[in-house]
Amino acid sequence: MIKNKKLKWLLFTAMAVAQIAVPVWMILSKENVIREGKTYKFELQAIDPYDPFRGKYIILEPKENSFTIKTAEQPKQRHMYATFDEDSLGFALIKNLFAEEPDHNDYLKVEIRGMLQKGNTLPVDVIYPFDRYYMNEYRAKAAEDLSRSVARDSSRISYAEVSILKGSSTLRGVFVDGTPIEELISESVEK
Amino acid sequence: MASIKKDLDDLIEAGVIDWETGDKIRNYYQKQPQNPNRILLAFGILAAVLIGLGIILIIGHNWDNFTVSVKTGIAFLPLLASLLLVGYTILKESESQVWREVGGICLFFGVAAAIAMIGQIYHVEGAERSFIRTWLLLAIPITYVLPSSAVSLLTFLGLMGLGASSGAGWHTSIKPLVPYDQLFIFLLALPHYIYICRSAPKKNFTLVHHWIVTWVFCMMLIPRLFGNGGIGILSILVALSLLYGIGTSEYFKDARIRWNPPLLVGSIGTVLTLFFASFIQYWKFADGHTSFNFSITHDYIMIFLFLGALYFLIRSFKTDNFSELNPLSYCFLLFIPIYLLGIYSPVFAMIATNLLLGGIGLYYIIFGNKKQRLALLNFGMFIISALILARFFEIDLSFVARGICFVVIGLMFFGANYFLINKSKLS
C-alpha cells in the first residue's frame, strides 16, 4: 500500500476535492439550468414509490409523451432531442424530435420508450429525465392521493414546472391549479 | 491466553505434559502478536456502519421545512466531518487499523449522504443505479488512500447492489447488455483485494472478501452470459471453470473448503450447469435459438475468461498427474465440441453431456474412495444419482421401474458409505 506520506496526502487531497466537487457540480449544473433555461409546464399524473437512499418521491408522468416522426428519421440510438411549444393554456407540447442536438439552447434530451411504425410515419413514445419529485416522507402518500383525485376531476390540473437548457432539465416544482403541491398538502393536513 | 494458561496448568497437574513442554507452549503463545484492538475494531466498524446508515435514513425523511440553502449546507456536513476525520487519521493515526476502518466507513457514507441529499433537493434524475455508481466511484479511492479493507468490502457489497438495481436477473435477451460500470468498478476495487490476499491471507477481512468477491463475480457475469441465446451455457461453464481453476491454485491449496468459495462455487456450479444441459429440452431449445452474432465486447469477456481457465488448467497439468486431474478443470474444453455439434444434433449433445457429467461423478466416487473422503464419495454418488433420476423422469417409465430405481440408488448410497467407513476404520 501507499507508504509515501506526501503521495498519500496528495491522493487524499485529490479524493477530497473530487468528493466535494461532484455534489457542488450537481448543484451548479441544476442552478444554471434554472438561471439560463426556459421554463415549461408539463401537465401530469403521479404515483408513489420509494427510494432507499434519497427518501420518498412521486413519479411524474407527463401527459405529453409522444410525437410522430417520419420513418426515414428513425434514430439509431436510444435517445432523441425534443423541442417544445406551448398550447393555449400554457402547457408544453412537443414541437419536434431530433436525432442530433439542435444548434440552439432550448431542447431536452429524452429517452425513447418505444416506436411502432405506421406506414411512412413513426410514433415515438418518450421518457423525460425529470421523472422523480422527492417529498417529505409523510407527504408523499398525501401527494399521491391528491394527484389521483385531481386526475378524476376534469376541472383541476396538476403540472410540473421544468427549466430546460441544452438537453438538461431542472424540476422546479409540482403544482395543482397553480398552487405548489406542498402547500395544498399542508392545508389539507391542517384541515 | 488466560484459558490456555489454565488448561496448561491442568494438563501439567494431571501429568499429561511435563513442565518443559508446558513452558515451551506458554512461550510460543507469548511470542504471538497480541491483538487487543480486535473487539474495538469490530464494534467500531459496526458503530460506523450503523451511524452511516442512520444518517442516510434521516436524510430520507426530506426536511422540507428548511430552505434550499440550509438543506444544501446540511448535505455537506457529514462529508466534511468525515473528511476531517480521515485527514486526522492520515496525520496522526495512520498506523491504527481502528481509526482507518472507522474513518473510511464514515467517509464512505458521508459521500452517499451528500449526493443523496443534493439529488433530493434538486430532484436529480436517474434511478438507484446512477446514484450507486456515482457513490462507489467517489468512494473507491478511500480504500487505497487510508487503506481500509472495510471500505473495500462495502464497495463489493455496493457492486452487488448495483447489479440488483440493474435487474441483472435471468433474462432472455439475445444480445446481453454488458455491465460496463460494474466491470469497471470491480476492476478498480480488485487491486486492494489482491493486496490483502497476499499480505494478510488468514485475516477475517480477507476470508470474507473471498466470498463476497466470488459472489459479485458470479452475479455480475453469469446472468449476462446466460442472456446471450444458446451460447450462454458455454460461457457460464468457462466462467465457472475459471473459478474452479482459481480455487485449485497454489494460493487456495491449503485453505479450508469453507474459505475456498471459488472452488465450491466453481465445482457445484459446473455440475449444476452440466445437469441443466443433460436434458434434451435444453438442446432442442438451444438448437432453435443459438446465435453466434454476439457483441464484440461479449467476445472479449468470453476470450478473457477462456484464457484464464486455460491458464489454470495448464498450471494444474504441470503440478498434478494427468490420471489424478479432476475432470472439472478441463470439462469446459470437452464441452466445446459437444456444444457445437449440439446445434445440429440435440440427441448427441444430450448423450455426450450425460456421459461427461457421469464421468465427473465417477471420478469423485473413485477419488473419494482412494483418499477415503466421505464427502467427495457422496458428491460423486449424488451426481450419478441425480443423472439417473432425471433420465428416469424424462423417459416415460412405469411406477414400478421408477420405484426400483429409487431403492437401488438408496442401497448404493448405503453400501458405498458403509464400505468406506469400514475401510477407514481398518486402516
PDB file of N, CA, C and O in Angstrom, chain B residues 336-376:
ATOM      1  N   ILE B 336     -16.924 -27.838 -25.505  1.00  0.00           N
ATOM      2  CA  ILE B 336     -16.972 -27.005 -26.731  1.00  0.00           C
ATOM      3  C   ILE B 336     -17.434 -27.827 -27.938  1.00  0.00           C
ATOM      4  O   ILE B 336     -18.414 -27.442 -28.601  1.00  0.00           O
ATOM      5  N   PRO B 337     -16.783 -29.004 -28.252  1.00  0.00           N
ATOM      6  CA  PRO B 337     -17.295 -29.783 -29.401  1.00  0.00           C
ATOM      7  C   PRO B 337     -18.725 -30.283 -29.167  1.00  0.00           C
ATOM      8  O   PRO B 337     -19.513 -30.325 -30.114  1.00  0.00           O
ATOM      9  N   ILE B 338     -19.036 -30.631 -27.900  1.00  0.00           N
ATOM     10  CA  ILE B 338     -20.408 -31.095 -27.617  1.00  0.00           C
ATOM     11  C   ILE B 338     -21.388 -29.989 -27.967  1.00  0.00           C
ATOM     12  O   ILE B 338     -22.410 -30.204 -28.612  1.00  0.00           O
ATOM     13  N   TYR B 339     -21.044 -28.786 -27.548  1.00  0.00           N
ATOM     14  CA  TYR B 339     -21.940 -27.660 -27.779  1.00  0.00           C
ATOM     15  C   TYR B 339     -22.111 -27.379 -29.273  1.00  0.00           C
ATOM     16  O   TYR B 339     -23.235 -27.192 -29.767  1.00  0.00           O
ATOM     17  N   LEU B 340     -20.979 -27.388 -30.004  1.00  0.00           N
ATOM     18  CA  LEU B 340     -21.041 -27.074 -31.434  1.00  0.00           C
ATOM     19  C   LEU B 340     -21.823 -28.146 -32.195  1.00  0.00           C
ATOM     20  O   LEU B 340     -22.648 -27.836 -33.060  1.00  0.00           O
ATOM     21  N   LEU B 341     -21.593 -29.414 -31.859  1.00  0.00           N
ATOM     22  CA  LEU B 341     -22.317 -30.491 -32.540  1.00  0.00           C
ATOM     23  C   LEU B 341     -23.791 -30.506 -32.103  1.00  0.00           C
ATOM     24  O   LEU B 341     -24.657 -30.929 -32.864  1.00  0.00           O
ATOM     25  N   GLY B 342     -24.038 -30.027 -30.895  1.00  0.00           N
ATOM     26  CA  GLY B 342     -25.406 -29.997 -30.364  1.00  0.00           C
ATOM     27  C   GLY B 342     -26.343 -29.125 -31.178  1.00  0.00           C
ATOM     28  O   GLY B 342     -27.561 -29.329 -31.181  1.00  0.00           O
ATOM     29  N   ILE B 343     -25.777 -28.149 -31.895  1.00  0.00           N
ATOM     30  CA  ILE B 343     -26.615 -27.289 -32.738  1.00  0.00           C
ATOM     31  C   ILE B 343     -27.265 -28.129 -33.842  1.00  0.00           C
ATOM     32  O   ILE B 343     -28.395 -27.896 -34.235  1.00  0.00           O
ATOM     33  N   TYR B 344     -26.505 -29.158 -34.327  1.00  0.00           N
ATOM     34  CA  TYR B 344     -27.029 -29.994 -35.418  1.00  0.00           C
ATOM     35  C   TYR B 344     -27.716 -31.248 -34.900  1.00  0.00           C
ATOM     36  O   TYR B 344     -28.643 -31.751 -35.511  1.00  0.00           O
ATOM     37  N   SER B 345     -27.223 -31.763 -33.772  1.00  0.00           N
ATOM     38  CA  SER B 345     -27.815 -32.985 -33.251  1.00  0.00           C
ATOM     39  C   SER B 345     -28.036 -32.892 -31.732  1.00  0.00           C
ATOM     40  O   SER B 345     -27.137 -33.199 -30.942  1.00  0.00           O
ATOM     41  N   PRO B 346     -29.229 -32.447 -31.337  1.00  0.00           N
ATOM     42  CA  PRO B 346     -29.512 -32.311 -29.901  1.00  0.00           C
ATOM     43  C   PRO B 346     -29.359 -33.630 -29.136  1.00  0.00           C
ATOM     44  O   PRO B 346     -28.895 -33.624 -27.994  1.00  0.00           O
ATOM     45  N   VAL B 347     -29.723 -34.751 -29.786  1.00  0.00           N
ATOM     46  CA  VAL B 347     -29.658 -36.046 -29.098  1.00  0.00           C
ATOM     47  C   VAL B 347     -28.205 -36.396 -28.768  1.00  0.00           C
ATOM     48  O   VAL B 347     -27.888 -36.803 -27.644  1.00  0.00           O
ATOM     49  N   PHE B 348     -27.313 -36.159 -29.744  1.00  0.00           N
ATOM     50  CA  PHE B 348     -25.897 -36.436 -29.498  1.00  0.00           C
ATOM     51  C   PHE B 348     -25.398 -35.590 -28.324  1.00  0.00           C
ATOM     52  O   PHE B 348     -24.714 -36.094 -27.417  1.00  0.00           O
ATOM     53  N   ALA B 349     -25.730 -34.290 -28.350  1.00  0.00           N
ATOM     54  CA  ALA B 349     -25.249 -33.384 -27.300  1.00  0.00           C
ATOM     55  C   ALA B 349     -25.778 -33.812 -25.938  1.00  0.00           C
ATOM     56  O   ALA B 349     -25.045 -33.772 -24.937  1.00  0.00           O
ATOM     57  N   MET B 350     -27.043 -34.243 -25.905  1.00  0.00           N
ATOM     58  CA  MET B 350     -27.640 -34.675 -24.630  1.00  0.00           C
ATOM     59  C   MET B 350     -26.896 -35.903 -24.097  1.00  0.00           C
ATOM     60  O   MET B 350     -26.505 -35.933 -22.922  1.00  0.00           O
ATOM     61  N   ILE B 351     -26.647 -36.887 -24.988  1.00  0.00           N
ATOM     62  CA  ILE B 351     -25.958 -38.122 -24.555  1.00  0.00           C
ATOM     63  C   ILE B 351     -24.523 -37.790 -24.097  1.00  0.00           C
ATOM     64  O   ILE B 351     -24.073 -38.234 -23.036  1.00  0.00           O
ATOM     65  N   ALA B 352     -23.847 -36.958 -24.893  1.00  0.00           N
ATOM     66  CA  ALA B 352     -22.458 -36.614 -24.558  1.00  0.00           C
ATOM     67  C   ALA B 352     -22.379 -35.881 -23.216  1.00  0.00           C
ATOM     68  O   ALA B 352     -21.478 -36.136 -22.407  1.00  0.00           O
ATOM     69  N   THR B 353     -23.324 -34.959 -22.974  1.00  0.00           N
ATOM     70  CA  THR B 353     -23.321 -34.214 -21.699  1.00  0.00           C
ATOM     71  C   THR B 353     -23.548 -35.173 -20.538  1.00  0.00           C
ATOM     72  O   THR B 353     -22.906 -35.050 -19.483  1.00  0.00           O
ATOM     73  N   ASN B 354     -24.459 -36.133 -20.732  1.00  0.00           N
ATOM     74  CA  ASN B 354     -24.719 -37.126 -19.681  1.00  0.00           C
ATOM     75  C   ASN B 354     -23.460 -37.943 -19.391  1.00  0.00           C
ATOM     76  O   ASN B 354     -23.143 -38.216 -18.231  1.00  0.00           O
ATOM     77  N   LEU B 355     -22.747 -38.327 -20.463  1.00  0.00           N
ATOM     78  CA  LEU B 355     -21.514 -39.101 -20.270  1.00  0.00           C
ATOM     79  C   LEU B 355     -20.457 -38.267 -19.546  1.00  0.00           C
ATOM     80  O   LEU B 355     -19.767 -38.759 -18.639  1.00  0.00           O
ATOM     81  N   LEU B 356     -20.365 -36.997 -19.937  1.00  0.00           N
ATOM     82  CA  LEU B 356     -19.383 -36.101 -19.303  1.00  0.00           C
ATOM     83  C   LEU B 356     -19.674 -35.951 -17.809  1.00  0.00           C
ATOM     84  O   LEU B 356     -18.779 -36.097 -16.961  1.00  0.00           O
ATOM     85  N   LEU B 357     -20.932 -35.676 -17.493  1.00  0.00           N
ATOM     86  CA  LEU B 357     -21.302 -35.488 -16.081  1.00  0.00           C
ATOM     87  C   LEU B 357     -21.168 -36.809 -15.319  1.00  0.00           C
ATOM     88  O   LEU B 357     -20.715 -36.820 -14.164  1.00  0.00           O
ATOM     89  N   GLY B 358     -21.540 -37.904 -15.980  1.00  0.00           N
ATOM     90  CA  GLY B 358     -21.373 -39.225 -15.363  1.00  0.00           C
ATOM     91  C   GLY B 358     -19.907 -39.495 -15.053  1.00  0.00           C
ATOM     92  O   GLY B 358     -19.562 -40.017 -13.984  1.00  0.00           O
ATOM     93  N   GLY B 359     -19.037 -39.107 -15.990  1.00  0.00           N
ATOM     94  CA  GLY B 359     -17.594 -39.279 -15.797  1.00  0.00           C
ATOM     95  C   GLY B 359     -17.107 -38.496 -14.583  1.00  0.00           C
ATOM     96  O   GLY B 359     -16.297 -38.987 -13.794  1.00  0.00           O
ATOM     97  N   ILE B 360     -17.619 -37.273 -14.444  1.00  0.00           N
ATOM     98  CA  ILE B 360     -17.219 -36.442 -13.292  1.00  0.00           C
ATOM     99  C   ILE B 360     -17.673 -37.121 -11.987  1.00  0.00           C
ATOM    100  O   ILE B 360     -16.914 -37.211 -11.015  1.00  0.00           O
ATOM    101  N   GLY B 361     -18.911 -37.626 -11.991  1.00  0.00           N
ATOM    102  CA  GLY B 361     -19.438 -38.329 -10.815  1.00  0.00           C
ATOM    103  C   GLY B 361     -18.584 -39.536 -10.465  1.00  0.00           C
ATOM    104  O   GLY B 361     -18.211 -39.743  -9.300  1.00  0.00           O
ATOM    105  N   LEU B 362     -18.220 -40.289 -11.515  1.00  0.00           N
ATOM    106  CA  LEU B 362     -17.402 -41.496 -11.319  1.00  0.00           C
ATOM    107  C   LEU B 362     -16.025 -41.133 -10.750  1.00  0.00           C
ATOM    108  O   LEU B 362     -15.501 -41.815  -9.853  1.00  0.00           O
ATOM    109  N   TYR B 363     -15.469 -40.034 -11.284  1.00  0.00           N
ATOM    110  CA  TYR B 363     -14.163 -39.580 -10.793  1.00  0.00           C
ATOM    111  C   TYR B 363     -14.237 -39.321  -9.280  1.00  0.00           C
ATOM    112  O   TYR B 363     -13.361 -39.739  -8.523  1.00  0.00           O
ATOM    113  N   TYR B 364     -15.298 -38.626  -8.858  1.00  0.00           N
ATOM    114  CA  TYR B 364     -15.414 -38.285  -7.432  1.00  0.00           C
ATOM    115  C   TYR B 364     -15.584 -39.544  -6.581  1.00  0.00           C
ATOM    116  O   TYR B 364     -15.064 -39.607  -5.463  1.00  0.00           O
ATOM    117  N   ILE B 365     -16.326 -40.538  -7.114  1.00  0.00           N
ATOM    118  CA  ILE B 365     -16.516 -41.783  -6.349  1.00  0.00           C
ATOM    119  C   ILE B 365     -15.166 -42.494  -6.182  1.00  0.00           C
ATOM    120  O   ILE B 365     -14.781 -42.881  -5.074  1.00  0.00           O
ATOM    121  N   ILE B 366     -14.416 -42.617  -7.303  1.00  0.00           N
ATOM    122  CA  ILE B 366     -13.117 -43.319  -7.246  1.00  0.00           C
ATOM    123  C   ILE B 366     -12.122 -42.550  -6.370  1.00  0.00           C
ATOM    124  O   ILE B 366     -11.461 -43.116  -5.499  1.00  0.00           O
ATOM    125  N   PHE B 367     -12.076 -41.233  -6.586  1.00  0.00           N
ATOM    126  CA  PHE B 367     -11.128 -40.392  -5.856  1.00  0.00           C
ATOM    127  C   PHE B 367     -11.471 -40.370  -4.357  1.00  0.00           C
ATOM    128  O   PHE B 367     -10.579 -40.472  -3.506  1.00  0.00           O
ATOM    129  N   GLY B 368     -12.788 -40.236  -4.052  1.00  0.00           N
ATOM    130  CA  GLY B 368     -13.241 -40.228  -2.655  1.00  0.00           C
ATOM    131  C   GLY B 368     -12.897 -41.535  -1.972  1.00  0.00           C
ATOM    132  O   GLY B 368     -12.471 -41.560  -0.807  1.00  0.00           O
ATOM    133  N   ASN B 369     -13.061 -42.647  -2.698  1.00  0.00           N
ATOM    134  CA  ASN B 369     -12.736 -43.975  -2.153  1.00  0.00           C
ATOM    135  C   ASN B 369     -11.234 -44.092  -1.911  1.00  0.00           C
ATOM    136  O   ASN B 369     -10.787 -44.548  -0.853  1.00  0.00           O
ATOM    137  N   LYS B 370     -10.450 -43.635  -2.894  1.00  0.00           N
ATOM    138  CA  LYS B 370      -8.990 -43.737  -2.795  1.00  0.00           C
ATOM    139  C   LYS B 370      -8.451 -42.930  -1.611  1.00  0.00           C
ATOM    140  O   LYS B 370      -7.605 -43.394  -0.858  1.00  0.00           O
ATOM    141  N   LYS B 371      -8.979 -41.700  -1.491  1.00  0.00           N
ATOM    142  CA  LYS B 371      -8.497 -40.820  -0.420  1.00  0.00           C
ATOM    143  C   LYS B 371      -9.279 -41.020   0.883  1.00  0.00           C
ATOM    144  O   LYS B 371      -9.037 -40.317   1.860  1.00  0.00           O
ATOM    145  N   GLN B 372     -10.254 -41.930   0.848  1.00  0.00           N
ATOM    146  CA  GLN B 372     -11.125 -42.216   1.999  1.00  0.00           C
ATOM    147  C   GLN B 372     -11.799 -40.949   2.529  1.00  0.00           C
ATOM    148  O   GLN B 372     -11.782 -40.657   3.723  1.00  0.00           O
ATOM    149  N   ARG B 373     -12.368 -40.213   1.596  1.00  0.00           N
ATOM    150  CA  ARG B 373     -13.098 -38.987   1.996  1.00  0.00           C
ATOM    151  C   ARG B 373     -14.554 -39.128   1.612  1.00  0.00           C
ATOM    152  O   ARG B 373     -14.929 -39.131   0.435  1.00  0.00           O
ATOM    153  N   LEU B 374     -15.361 -39.240   2.683  1.00  0.00           N
ATOM    154  CA  LEU B 374     -16.796 -39.496   2.501  1.00  0.00           C
ATOM    155  C   LEU B 374     -17.493 -38.399   1.708  1.00  0.00           C
ATOM    156  O   LEU B 374     -18.365 -38.678   0.878  1.00  0.00           O
ATOM    157  N   ALA B 375     -17.113 -37.129   1.966  1.00  0.00           N
ATOM    158  CA  ALA B 375     -17.799 -36.009   1.313  1.00  0.00           C
ATOM    159  C   ALA B 375     -17.642 -36.102  -0.204  1.00  0.00           C
ATOM    160  O   ALA B 375     -18.615 -35.925  -0.956  1.00  0.00           O
ATOM    161  N   LEU B 376     -16.420 -36.417  -0.660  1.00  0.00           N
ATOM    162  CA  LEU B 376     -16.164 -36.494  -2.100  1.00  0.00           C
ATOM    163  C   LEU B 376     -16.897 -37.685  -2.717  1.00  0.00           C
ATOM    164  O   LEU B 376     -17.492 -37.574  -3.793  1.00  0.00           O
TER     165      LEU B 376
END
